[in-house]
Amino acid sequence: MWYRGYLENGQKVWIQAYNVTTKVTNSESATSKLGRILNTSANIYPTLGVGKTAFTAGTKYTDKVFYIKKQATYNGTLYYLISTIASSTTGVIGWVKANDMWAQNHVAVDHNSKTFYLKGSGWAYAHAWGAGQDTIYKDLTEFKNQKFTVNLTEKVGDAIWYRGYLENGQKVWIQAYNVTSTQPIKETSTSKLGRVLTTSANIYPTLGVGRTAFTAGTKYTDKVFYIKKQATYNGTLYYLISTVASSTTGVIGWVKASDMWAQNHVAVDHNVKNFYLKGTGWAYAHAWGAGQDAIYKDLSSFKGQLFEVNLTEKVGDAIWYRGYLENGQKVWIQAYNVNTTYQNNTNYSLTLSEALAIQMKANPQTDKYRNEPAYVSTDSVNITGTVNANVNLRTSASLKDNSNVSTTISSGTTFRIIGTVQGDSFNGSTKWYKIQYNSKTLYVHSTLVNITSAVTESALYVRDSGSYESHIYDTVSKGTSLIVLDVGNEWLKIQYTTWRNATSSDVSYYLNPKNFVNDEKLRFQFLDLSKSSSVSASVLNTFLSGKGTLNNMGQAFIDAGKKYNVNEIYLLSHALLETGQGTSPLAKGYSYNGVTVYNMYGIGAYDGTALTSGAKYAYEHGWTTPYIAIVEGAKFIAEQYIHSSNNQNTLYKMRWNPEYMSRYGGASHQYATDIGWAVKQIDSIYNIYRQLDSYTLYFDIPTYK
């Protein structure tokens, strides 16, 4: 017998009767397993035995765990009924051949509450024995040591699985292998500095291993340590101390927090700052240093010195600075022990070379060469000499015999010297003067002659050496008497005045701010003179003691500063310089038109007529007492310089006026022609600031493009 018909896949076929039966073999039974479909081509049968409704698992139903609460044998083949929940009626997907699945027995162990701690290994799933699609967290390292609160324990195969809540509230399943019931040492990062309080405090190289502990002793007390890690062990907080800012390098060990004094430690900035030492406190090798960290225990000898800072940190509520002292020593000093400085840079639209060229046209003066000789050409100088005894005048510079003696002159006879020559030695010298006497050119040995006068016969350049290529100090007019130091054949060596034309290199040195900005004292020429120093009258009076009329006038300078917004220490320094320490006639009081007047800043006192012109200015402005002269003289400085349109608010700007150079390309409204004027004003200012316990400095630094 043969049958023609259709298979479940729709294929029409003939099959012999021997190979078919009218009975369906289907034996179902309850079970409890979890299972995973092994491959995407596995068939899933919504109805067991009805092949035409089957579908393949695909990626949707693979790499995922299912509940199996029923199994069945159909035509001798075992099938599992898979479901998304623990039910054989709800959440059912269909039947899958057992050999297309990996299934393990699944039993509930208990619903007891348990507390575990994550090891940081394994994954966390939405179901016990989860697969890839069930994953909630594929990396638990960030949860290491966190508490895991369990409320359900199940067994899958031989493995125990826990369902519970992470610290972030997420419900997950985690295999037992990845948790521990032992409370871990919970380490966290921190940033502190700390000191061990007692020599008996224990230090643990390994936290929890007491046998390796050692006591701090004197080696590890009275010293500051970095703390970059802390840990809680058995409910006690510990700090990991290190000699460097690291939790891995320089580590000493763990110390109970209760055995330490620790404060939060944060970096504020790495900005470069300049401060001045008060001379108080200590200097340390570390911020918040203790006794063993001290480098200097007495900073009084460093008072007023520049402290160049490159790192600022905060320890607790205190600011600490790391930087270099003037001797090059790197130290940490607490902010309380330094005085603050602020720096502003004013930019100008000309180069330093352009500024130098402008200044060289303004006849800059210097006293640098005041003790040096000068030189003028002998061509236009009438040099007169005389002798103190009877002397032979010769026709040549020779002493071989007297055949060349032209005449003999007596003591006091004068003649004109027109040059020098080398001749026979006399009195250890071979220098002879070539002279004119009675219309004759004759010679006389230089050691026998005294020069009585040297008068210019025309305007002459005064130079720094006997060369026409040398620097010109000045120009002397016709009829100027010169003080002769030596007579040469072409050049006359003379003694000259204090003030002379400065060289280009001289001017460049004083004009360039970079030569002074890093000098603790000389940078005071950039001090903003519109800012008060808050100095007391008693401190000023200390400097004014014995200074003539300025004695005890400290309050007057303070009043002047407040009234016209001018730094009072600068006013005092200016007055001391202009009045010769308070002793000049204008400081003592000078009668003008029958009225005694005072001029403390040299205002209106022009060269050549300083006394009368300075007195006239004081008279016209009513400066009839030292107090009035100090206070109201400050008005001129404030209005004409410090608060003027040229913004000449520093000694440097008062001298060089870079604002005017930048705007108009010329030199004008400069307080002095002396190239060193700004620097010379500094001594008193600097020394007074060094006496103050606390102050703030404001510097305004010119910057050329």
XYZ file of C-alpha atoms in Angstrom:
705
model
C 0.000 0.000 0.000
C 1.295 3.499 -0.941
C 0.150 6.971 0.078
C 0.423 10.217 -1.850
C 0.299 13.413 0.194
C 2.056 16.521 1.519
C 4.769 16.826 4.127
C 4.683 19.652 6.658
C 7.082 21.591 4.458
C 4.535 21.474 1.595
C 6.324 18.867 -0.517
C 4.011 16.422 -2.370
C 5.402 12.854 -2.059
C 4.527 9.092 -2.185
C 5.389 7.035 0.936
C 4.808 3.283 1.561
C 2.231 2.528 4.269
C 4.770 0.632 6.311
C 6.536 3.906 7.074
C 3.619 5.845 8.555
C 1.256 5.517 11.525
C -2.037 7.030 12.485
C -0.880 7.548 16.126
C 0.971 10.714 17.323
C 3.731 10.136 19.928
C 3.781 13.179 22.235
C 4.710 12.827 25.919
C 4.800 16.166 27.921
C 6.168 16.641 31.457
C 6.998 19.512 33.835
C 10.606 20.553 34.363
C 12.682 23.539 35.610
C 15.604 24.561 33.507
C 17.223 27.545 31.890
C 18.332 27.228 28.326
C 20.012 28.947 25.412
C 19.426 28.226 21.710
C 22.730 27.222 20.194
C 22.392 28.467 16.627
C 20.351 30.863 14.550
C 19.040 28.085 12.201
C 17.337 26.155 14.980
C 13.557 25.759 14.455
C 11.028 27.024 16.967
C 7.582 25.353 16.815
C 4.651 27.348 18.180
C 2.694 24.038 18.168
C 4.589 20.833 18.630
C 4.014 18.541 15.648
C 2.828 21.305 13.312
C 5.824 21.938 11.160
C 4.264 24.422 8.801
C 4.140 27.123 11.530
C 7.778 26.711 12.592
C 10.291 29.594 12.315
C 14.029 29.845 12.801
C 15.572 31.340 15.938
C 17.703 33.892 14.096
C 19.609 36.454 16.143
C 16.463 37.435 18.023
C 16.303 34.218 20.035
C 19.961 33.283 20.257
C 22.612 34.512 22.726
C 19.788 34.795 25.224
C 18.549 32.727 28.173
C 14.989 31.321 28.413
C 12.968 29.653 31.109
C 12.013 26.004 30.455
C 9.068 24.842 32.549
C 7.842 22.046 30.237
C 9.448 19.436 28.033
C 7.974 16.887 25.617
C 9.012 13.876 23.584
C 7.593 13.895 20.094
C 8.256 10.998 17.746
C 11.156 10.017 19.963
C 12.738 13.503 20.031
C 12.993 15.632 23.187
C 11.736 19.236 22.935
C 11.840 22.152 25.407
C 9.127 24.783 25.707
C 10.972 28.118 26.032
C 9.496 31.190 27.708
C 10.631 34.691 28.652
C 9.324 34.221 32.186
C 9.185 31.308 34.599
C 5.934 29.904 33.180
C 4.734 27.271 30.690
C 1.690 29.324 29.733
C 2.772 32.964 29.846
C 5.609 34.491 27.837
C 5.896 31.285 25.781
C 7.918 31.433 22.544
C 7.618 27.815 21.339
C 9.165 24.365 21.266
C 12.834 23.788 20.454
C 14.609 20.489 20.029
C 16.722 19.734 23.087
C 19.753 19.045 20.908
C 19.466 22.624 19.551
C 19.820 24.012 23.075
C 22.201 24.237 26.002
C 20.000 23.708 29.047
C 20.794 23.421 32.745
C 18.683 22.571 35.747
C 17.297 25.645 37.460
C 16.161 25.657 41.070
C 15.416 28.352 43.623
C 17.682 28.081 46.656
C 16.116 30.691 48.928
C 14.655 34.185 49.141
C 16.813 35.213 52.081
C 18.364 38.662 52.185
C 22.132 38.594 51.908
C 24.891 41.188 51.580
C 27.861 40.621 49.323
C 30.627 42.786 47.853
C 31.548 42.813 44.203
C 34.968 41.557 43.169
C 34.836 43.669 40.017
C 34.944 40.576 37.782
C 32.315 39.017 35.522
C 29.142 40.503 34.057
C 25.766 41.530 35.429
C 22.585 40.213 33.756
C 18.840 40.643 33.662
C 18.444 36.878 34.312
C 20.362 34.143 36.063
C 22.892 32.445 33.772
C 22.378 35.319 31.333
C 23.782 35.396 27.823
C 24.874 38.331 25.662
C 21.400 39.775 25.088
C 20.681 39.603 28.819
C 23.696 41.720 29.759
C 23.236 44.890 31.826
C 26.939 45.511 32.600
C 29.735 43.776 30.699
C 32.434 45.245 32.946
C 32.092 45.382 36.716
C 35.534 46.800 37.514
C 34.081 50.211 38.346
C 31.774 48.505 40.877
C 34.622 46.744 42.674
C 34.099 46.609 46.443
C 30.572 47.995 46.141
C 27.804 46.464 48.224
C 25.439 43.999 46.486
C 22.158 43.496 48.367
C 20.670 40.093 47.432
C 17.030 38.943 47.838
C 16.968 35.759 45.720
C 19.409 32.888 45.308
C 19.114 30.334 42.516
C 21.150 27.416 41.234
C 21.727 26.867 37.531
C 23.527 23.633 36.850
C 26.237 23.596 39.489
C 26.546 27.395 39.694
C 24.924 29.669 42.245
C 23.407 32.932 41.026
C 22.290 35.934 43.068
C 19.641 38.488 42.251
C 19.908 41.797 44.027
C 20.561 45.519 43.847
C 23.767 47.412 43.168
C 24.517 50.624 45.056
C 23.166 52.632 42.113
C 19.766 50.892 42.502
C 20.062 48.640 39.429
C 18.542 45.134 39.822
C 20.890 42.490 38.381
C 21.851 38.817 38.441
C 25.493 38.006 39.212
C 27.170 34.618 39.484
C 28.378 33.753 42.991
C 31.979 33.462 41.800
C 32.057 37.227 41.239
C 31.037 38.281 44.744
C 32.403 37.834 48.239
C 30.821 37.981 51.654
C 33.989 39.436 53.167
C 33.797 43.188 53.491
C 36.653 44.524 51.309
C 39.129 47.281 52.024
C 37.444 50.150 50.276
C 40.069 52.462 48.787
C 39.334 55.879 47.342
C 41.467 58.642 45.893
C 42.001 61.799 47.892
C 44.375 64.746 48.058
C 45.603 65.739 51.482
C 48.733 66.578 53.376
C 49.192 64.990 56.763
C 51.432 64.749 59.796
C 51.724 61.703 62.076
C 50.811 62.937 65.554
C 52.719 60.578 67.844
C 55.872 58.497 67.693
C 53.875 55.435 68.849
C 51.485 55.524 65.883
C 51.552 52.345 63.789
C 52.397 52.393 60.094
C 51.157 49.400 58.058
C 53.030 48.591 54.821
C 50.031 46.399 53.875
C 46.639 47.345 55.244
C 45.135 44.498 57.241
C 48.469 42.779 57.837
C 49.362 43.775 61.371
C 52.496 41.674 61.717
C 54.429 43.941 59.315
C 53.478 47.179 61.089
C 56.117 49.470 62.628
C 55.900 52.564 64.799
C 56.427 56.055 63.400
C 59.156 57.000 65.853
C 60.969 60.302 65.361
C 61.736 59.440 61.733
C 58.135 59.841 60.590
C 56.847 62.485 63.007
C 57.228 66.280 62.857
C 57.151 65.877 59.093
C 54.540 66.372 56.380
C 53.459 63.617 53.980
C 51.360 63.452 50.838
C 48.087 61.500 51.071
C 46.727 60.459 47.683
C 44.710 57.416 48.818
C 42.534 56.553 51.792
C 40.796 53.324 52.779
C 38.202 52.068 55.222
C 39.110 48.789 56.872
C 36.856 47.198 59.497
C 35.088 50.530 59.882
C 38.313 52.507 60.486
C 39.644 55.167 58.125
C 43.313 54.931 57.109
C 45.573 57.244 55.075
C 48.334 56.069 52.740
C 51.307 58.380 53.371
C 54.013 59.074 50.800
C 57.063 61.315 50.455
C 55.913 62.428 46.989
C 52.537 63.288 45.501
C 51.770 59.698 44.494
C 49.950 56.618 45.804
C 52.487 54.286 44.187
C 55.861 56.042 44.455
C 57.547 57.082 47.691
C 54.917 55.226 49.736
C 55.637 54.674 53.454
C 52.456 52.854 54.516
C 48.973 53.145 56.000
C 48.255 55.158 59.152
C 44.985 55.463 61.050
C 43.339 58.798 60.331
C 42.921 59.282 64.078
C 46.728 59.163 64.426
C 47.198 61.977 61.923
C 46.501 65.656 61.421
C 45.437 65.886 57.782
C 44.181 68.781 55.667
C 42.829 68.984 52.144
C 45.512 69.787 49.586
C 44.752 71.294 46.174
C 46.794 73.025 43.483
C 45.587 76.571 42.852
C 47.671 77.507 39.809
C 51.116 77.391 38.209
C 51.195 81.110 37.435
C 54.401 83.053 37.967
C 54.062 85.621 40.760
C 56.459 87.952 42.536
C 56.221 88.642 46.253
C 58.415 90.234 48.887
C 59.236 88.507 52.155
C 58.007 90.039 55.403
C 60.857 88.368 57.285
C 58.397 86.337 59.382
C 57.671 82.616 59.498
C 59.735 79.696 58.230
C 60.645 78.339 54.802
C 60.051 74.648 54.087
C 60.804 71.908 51.594
C 57.059 71.190 51.322
C 53.816 73.087 51.658
C 52.526 73.087 55.262
C 55.930 71.823 56.342
C 56.735 70.638 59.854
C 59.994 70.758 61.793
C 61.838 68.164 59.717
C 60.797 69.973 56.525
C 62.231 73.337 57.598
C 64.929 74.885 55.381
C 65.069 78.247 57.181
C 63.605 78.701 60.657
C 64.262 82.436 60.675
C 63.492 84.603 57.641
C 64.298 87.947 59.258
C 67.520 88.249 57.250
C 65.480 87.803 54.053
C 63.052 90.626 54.841
C 62.180 92.635 51.750
C 63.796 90.172 49.368
C 62.084 89.140 46.160
C 60.346 85.749 46.211
C 59.657 84.458 42.691
C 56.753 81.994 42.843
C 55.852 79.365 40.229
C 53.306 77.211 42.092
C 50.437 78.071 44.420
C 48.646 75.459 46.542
C 45.977 75.487 49.210
C 46.304 73.375 52.362
C 43.179 73.537 54.471
C 42.285 77.231 54.380
C 45.880 78.450 53.995
C 47.618 79.452 50.768
C 51.196 78.290 50.229
C 53.683 79.458 47.603
C 56.573 77.544 46.085
C 59.327 79.597 44.545
C 62.914 80.746 44.677
C 64.651 83.053 47.104
C 67.281 85.448 45.811
C 70.019 82.989 46.808
C 68.498 80.410 44.442
C 67.014 78.200 47.183
C 63.654 76.621 46.306
C 61.259 76.846 49.266
C 57.614 76.797 50.328
C 56.350 79.799 52.304
C 52.870 80.471 53.657
C 51.079 83.420 52.041
C 50.813 85.222 55.379
C 54.576 85.719 55.363
C 54.833 87.509 52.011
C 53.690 90.829 50.670
C 51.615 90.875 47.542
C 52.609 92.324 44.203
C 50.474 92.952 41.139
C 51.921 93.541 37.711
C 50.345 95.304 34.754
C 52.022 95.493 31.366
C 51.436 98.635 29.302
C 52.079 98.056 25.610
C 53.504 100.766 23.346
C 53.391 100.891 19.562
C 57.103 101.402 18.988
C 60.169 99.236 19.318
C 62.911 99.745 21.858
C 65.260 100.702 19.013
C 62.816 103.353 17.838
C 62.481 104.681 21.380
C 66.274 104.815 21.712
C 66.617 106.801 18.495
C 64.062 109.309 19.811
C 65.808 109.685 23.160
C 69.244 110.195 21.611
C 67.888 113.357 19.968
C 66.813 114.741 23.359
C 70.325 115.382 24.741
C 70.272 112.665 27.443
C 72.735 113.304 30.264
C 74.733 111.077 32.584
C 77.074 111.487 35.537
C 78.590 108.079 34.859
C 81.839 109.666 33.602
C 82.117 112.410 36.223
C 85.492 111.119 37.434
C 86.817 110.435 33.958
C 88.996 112.896 31.987
C 87.808 114.437 28.741
C 89.634 115.520 25.605
C 89.613 118.515 23.255
C 91.682 119.208 20.182
C 94.708 121.415 20.875
C 94.224 123.238 17.567
C 91.807 125.789 18.957
C 92.950 126.072 22.560
C 95.312 128.758 23.796
C 97.408 126.921 26.379
C 99.618 129.124 28.521
C 102.530 127.832 30.548
C 105.107 129.256 32.930
C 108.252 128.207 34.773
C 109.202 128.469 38.444
C 112.926 128.971 37.861
C 115.396 130.101 35.218
C 114.940 127.672 32.315
C 116.631 127.262 28.935
C 114.413 127.343 25.874
C 115.911 125.243 23.074
C 115.538 124.932 19.321
C 115.229 121.142 19.604
C 114.263 118.609 22.250
C 117.847 117.655 22.942
C 120.130 117.922 25.991
C 123.392 116.785 24.351
C 124.911 120.216 24.749
C 123.841 123.826 24.957
C 124.357 124.619 21.296
C 120.593 124.482 20.792
C 119.776 126.909 23.639
C 117.922 129.847 22.097
C 117.338 131.823 25.272
C 116.974 131.548 29.010
C 113.795 132.744 30.716
C 113.310 133.627 34.332
C 110.756 132.306 36.818
C 107.208 133.449 36.076
C 107.749 133.965 32.357
C 104.721 132.837 30.342
C 104.494 131.354 26.860
C 102.046 129.485 24.649
C 102.187 125.701 24.422
C 101.350 124.467 20.922
C 102.103 120.755 21.205
C 104.285 117.954 22.527
C 107.222 115.994 21.145
C 109.464 113.196 22.340
C 113.036 114.142 23.158
C 115.911 113.452 25.497
C 114.993 112.077 28.885
C 114.998 114.387 31.883
C 113.655 113.649 35.356
C 112.544 110.259 34.043
C 110.461 111.648 31.160
C 111.025 112.133 27.427
C 108.077 114.500 27.000
C 108.835 118.031 25.796
C 106.520 120.940 25.092
C 106.591 122.671 21.752
C 106.022 126.366 22.557
C 105.819 129.802 21.014
C 107.884 132.504 22.669
C 108.766 135.848 21.163
C 107.428 134.640 17.805
C 109.763 131.670 17.855
C 108.963 127.968 17.992
C 111.054 126.510 20.789
C 111.122 123.500 23.117
C 111.172 123.054 26.875
C 111.002 119.878 28.949
C 107.497 119.236 30.326
C 108.654 118.696 33.922
C 109.919 122.286 34.045
C 106.563 123.808 33.050
C 103.392 124.665 34.932
C 100.277 125.136 32.810
C 98.540 128.294 33.950
C 95.527 128.453 31.632
C 93.805 126.880 28.655
C 91.161 128.942 26.874
C 89.219 127.853 23.809
C 89.599 130.031 20.741
C 86.470 128.606 19.090
C 83.630 126.228 19.898
C 84.981 122.713 20.436
C 83.667 119.195 20.937
C 84.587 117.622 24.257
C 85.267 113.926 23.671
C 85.783 110.798 25.746
C 89.194 110.036 24.190
C 91.821 111.590 21.947
C 90.164 110.591 18.693
C 87.889 112.316 16.220
C 85.816 109.117 16.128
C 85.200 109.072 19.873
C 81.988 109.903 21.716
C 81.169 113.594 22.159
C 80.515 114.495 25.791
C 79.587 118.098 25.132
C 80.402 121.261 23.196
C 82.292 124.145 24.809
C 81.952 127.663 23.478
C 84.720 130.068 22.519
C 86.456 131.626 25.498
C 85.847 128.714 27.857
C 88.585 128.125 30.408
C 89.628 124.513 30.748
C 91.326 122.632 33.578
C 94.260 120.858 31.954
C 95.388 117.450 33.167
C 97.830 116.726 30.396
C 98.924 118.134 27.058
C 99.330 115.911 24.032
C 100.544 116.719 20.554
C 96.984 116.817 19.157
C 94.739 116.421 22.186
C 94.372 118.170 25.477
C 93.367 115.985 28.425
C 91.105 118.019 30.689
C 89.030 117.776 33.825
C 85.387 118.208 32.901
C 81.969 118.684 34.481
C 79.864 115.975 36.111
C 77.089 115.997 33.525
C 77.904 114.847 30.019
C 76.118 113.502 26.961
C 75.274 109.829 27.444
C 76.305 107.234 24.892
C 73.723 105.220 22.988
C 74.582 102.116 25.016
C 74.216 104.100 28.262
C 70.748 105.264 27.284
C 69.750 101.833 25.992
C 70.576 100.275 29.352
C 68.310 102.597 31.357
C 65.602 102.691 28.683
C 65.200 98.907 28.466
C 62.754 97.711 31.183
C 64.053 94.149 30.900
C 67.276 95.231 32.603
C 65.381 96.028 35.814
C 62.071 94.200 35.932
C 63.487 91.127 37.701
C 65.676 93.038 40.156
C 64.008 93.177 43.576
C 65.155 96.756 44.169
C 65.524 98.358 40.751
C 62.052 97.230 39.649
C 60.662 99.861 42.025
C 61.059 102.377 39.194
C 57.941 100.646 37.785
C 55.969 101.093 41.018
C 52.548 102.595 40.299
C 52.795 105.933 42.089
C 49.033 106.441 42.033
C 48.619 103.681 44.653
C 49.032 104.310 48.378
C 51.462 102.251 50.438
C 49.298 102.609 53.589
C 52.453 103.487 55.517
C 52.140 105.088 58.948
C 53.490 108.523 59.868
C 55.731 106.961 62.520
C 57.508 104.812 59.924
C 58.047 107.825 57.653
C 59.319 109.875 60.579
C 61.939 107.222 61.246
C 63.404 107.965 57.825
C 62.995 111.713 58.234
C 64.807 111.862 61.550
C 67.671 114.345 61.304
C 66.662 115.370 57.781
C 66.567 119.113 58.380
C 63.227 120.775 57.771
C 61.697 117.412 56.795
C 62.209 116.044 60.312
C 58.893 114.657 61.711
C 56.962 115.670 58.575
C 55.699 112.117 57.917
C 52.048 113.077 58.344
C 52.418 115.846 55.767
C 53.466 113.314 53.121
C 50.553 111.043 54.070
C 48.129 113.972 53.797
C 49.609 114.932 50.430
C 49.257 111.372 49.153
C 45.623 111.105 50.224
C 44.672 114.498 48.828
C 46.185 114.000 45.378
C 46.320 110.183 45.064
C 50.088 109.943 45.019
C 52.204 107.310 46.750
C 53.432 108.945 49.958
C 56.690 106.996 50.085
C 57.564 108.264 46.624
C 56.826 111.860 47.673
C 59.159 111.506 50.649
C 61.920 110.000 48.514
C 61.539 112.730 45.908
C 61.743 115.432 48.561
C 64.846 113.935 50.179
C 66.629 113.837 46.823
C 65.654 117.346 45.726
C 66.398 119.016 49.065
C 69.696 117.310 49.827
C 68.146 115.364 52.724
C 66.136 118.375 53.858
C 69.072 120.786 54.074
C 68.858 122.858 50.871
C 68.030 126.594 51.058
C 64.615 125.954 49.513
C 63.939 123.298 52.168
C 65.095 125.516 55.034
C 63.092 128.472 53.775
C 64.144 131.206 51.358
C 63.010 134.815 51.392
C 61.395 135.968 48.181
C 59.786 139.413 47.975
C 60.027 139.541 51.741
C 58.156 136.245 52.224
C 59.820 133.039 53.418
C 58.862 130.232 51.050
C 59.621 126.501 50.773
C 59.989 124.182 47.795
C 60.426 120.505 48.658
C 60.286 118.912 45.205
C 62.460 121.310 43.187
C 59.452 122.361 41.152
C 60.234 125.325 38.899
C 63.884 125.306 40.014
C 65.639 125.578 36.667
C 69.314 124.818 36.098
C 71.441 127.892 36.595
C 68.779 129.759 38.575
C 67.504 126.917 40.756
C 67.309 128.919 43.974
C 65.594 132.035 42.666
C 63.360 130.314 40.112
C 62.357 127.653 42.658
C 61.613 130.342 45.254
C 59.607 132.344 42.719
C 57.444 129.307 41.920
C 56.881 128.646 45.635
C 55.986 132.305 46.225
C 53.487 132.328 43.362
C 51.785 129.229 44.757
C 51.762 130.272 48.402
C 54.100 127.634 49.784
C 54.870 129.511 52.975
C 55.337 126.567 55.359
C 57.070 123.204 54.993
C 53.686 121.468 55.399
C 52.057 123.479 52.605
C 55.065 122.961 50.336
C 54.898 119.184 50.861
C 51.133 118.855 50.390
C 50.558 121.362 47.593
C 53.768 120.502 45.788
C 52.284 117.026 45.374
C 49.490 118.613 43.335
C 51.957 119.625 40.623
C 53.412 116.102 40.428
C 49.947 114.526 40.384
C 48.465 116.792 37.719
C 51.503 117.188 35.508
C 52.737 113.602 35.607
C 51.059 110.816 37.556
C 47.462 111.580 36.563
C 48.199 113.422 33.325
C 47.177 112.430 29.804
C 50.661 110.966 29.368
C 49.940 108.469 32.166
C 53.341 109.030 33.782
C 52.426 107.057 36.887
C 55.857 105.481 37.455
C 59.364 106.849 37.857
C 60.265 105.178 34.583
C 57.421 106.907 32.756
C 58.207 110.250 34.391
C 61.744 110.000 33.064
C 61.127 108.557 29.577
C 57.443 109.315 28.802
C 56.876 106.302 26.506
C 53.260 107.367 25.953
C 54.388 110.554 24.201
C 56.999 108.685 22.168
C 54.370 106.171 21.085
C 51.824 108.831 20.116
C 53.969 111.524 18.548
C 57.333 109.957 17.757
C 59.278 112.450 19.863
C 60.601 113.071 23.365
C 58.772 115.567 25.559
C 57.549 116.231 29.088
C 60.334 114.237 30.727
C 61.026 114.990 34.376
C 64.820 114.938 34.015
C 67.584 114.674 31.435
C 69.615 112.375 33.711
C 69.278 108.893 32.226
C 69.656 107.373 35.701
C 67.083 109.639 37.382
C 64.435 106.947 37.866
C 66.923 104.505 39.387
C 68.340 107.162 41.719
C 64.890 107.770 43.199
C 64.580 104.171 44.333
C 66.793 103.872 47.431
C 64.509 105.588 49.914
C 61.367 104.068 48.422
C 62.775 100.558 48.577
C 64.230 100.923 52.073
C 60.986 102.282 53.513
C 58.940 99.468 52.004
C 61.314 96.978 53.614
C 60.390 98.392 57.018
C 56.667 97.791 56.540
C 55.079 94.717 58.096
C 52.604 94.300 55.256
C 52.046 95.993 51.936
C 50.781 95.501 48.404
C 52.897 96.525 45.433
C 51.462 97.504 42.069
C 53.928 97.485 39.191
C 53.264 98.916 35.741
C 55.818 97.512 33.288
C 56.259 99.171 29.868
C 56.405 96.754 26.953
C 57.813 97.819 23.599
C 56.708 95.955 20.516
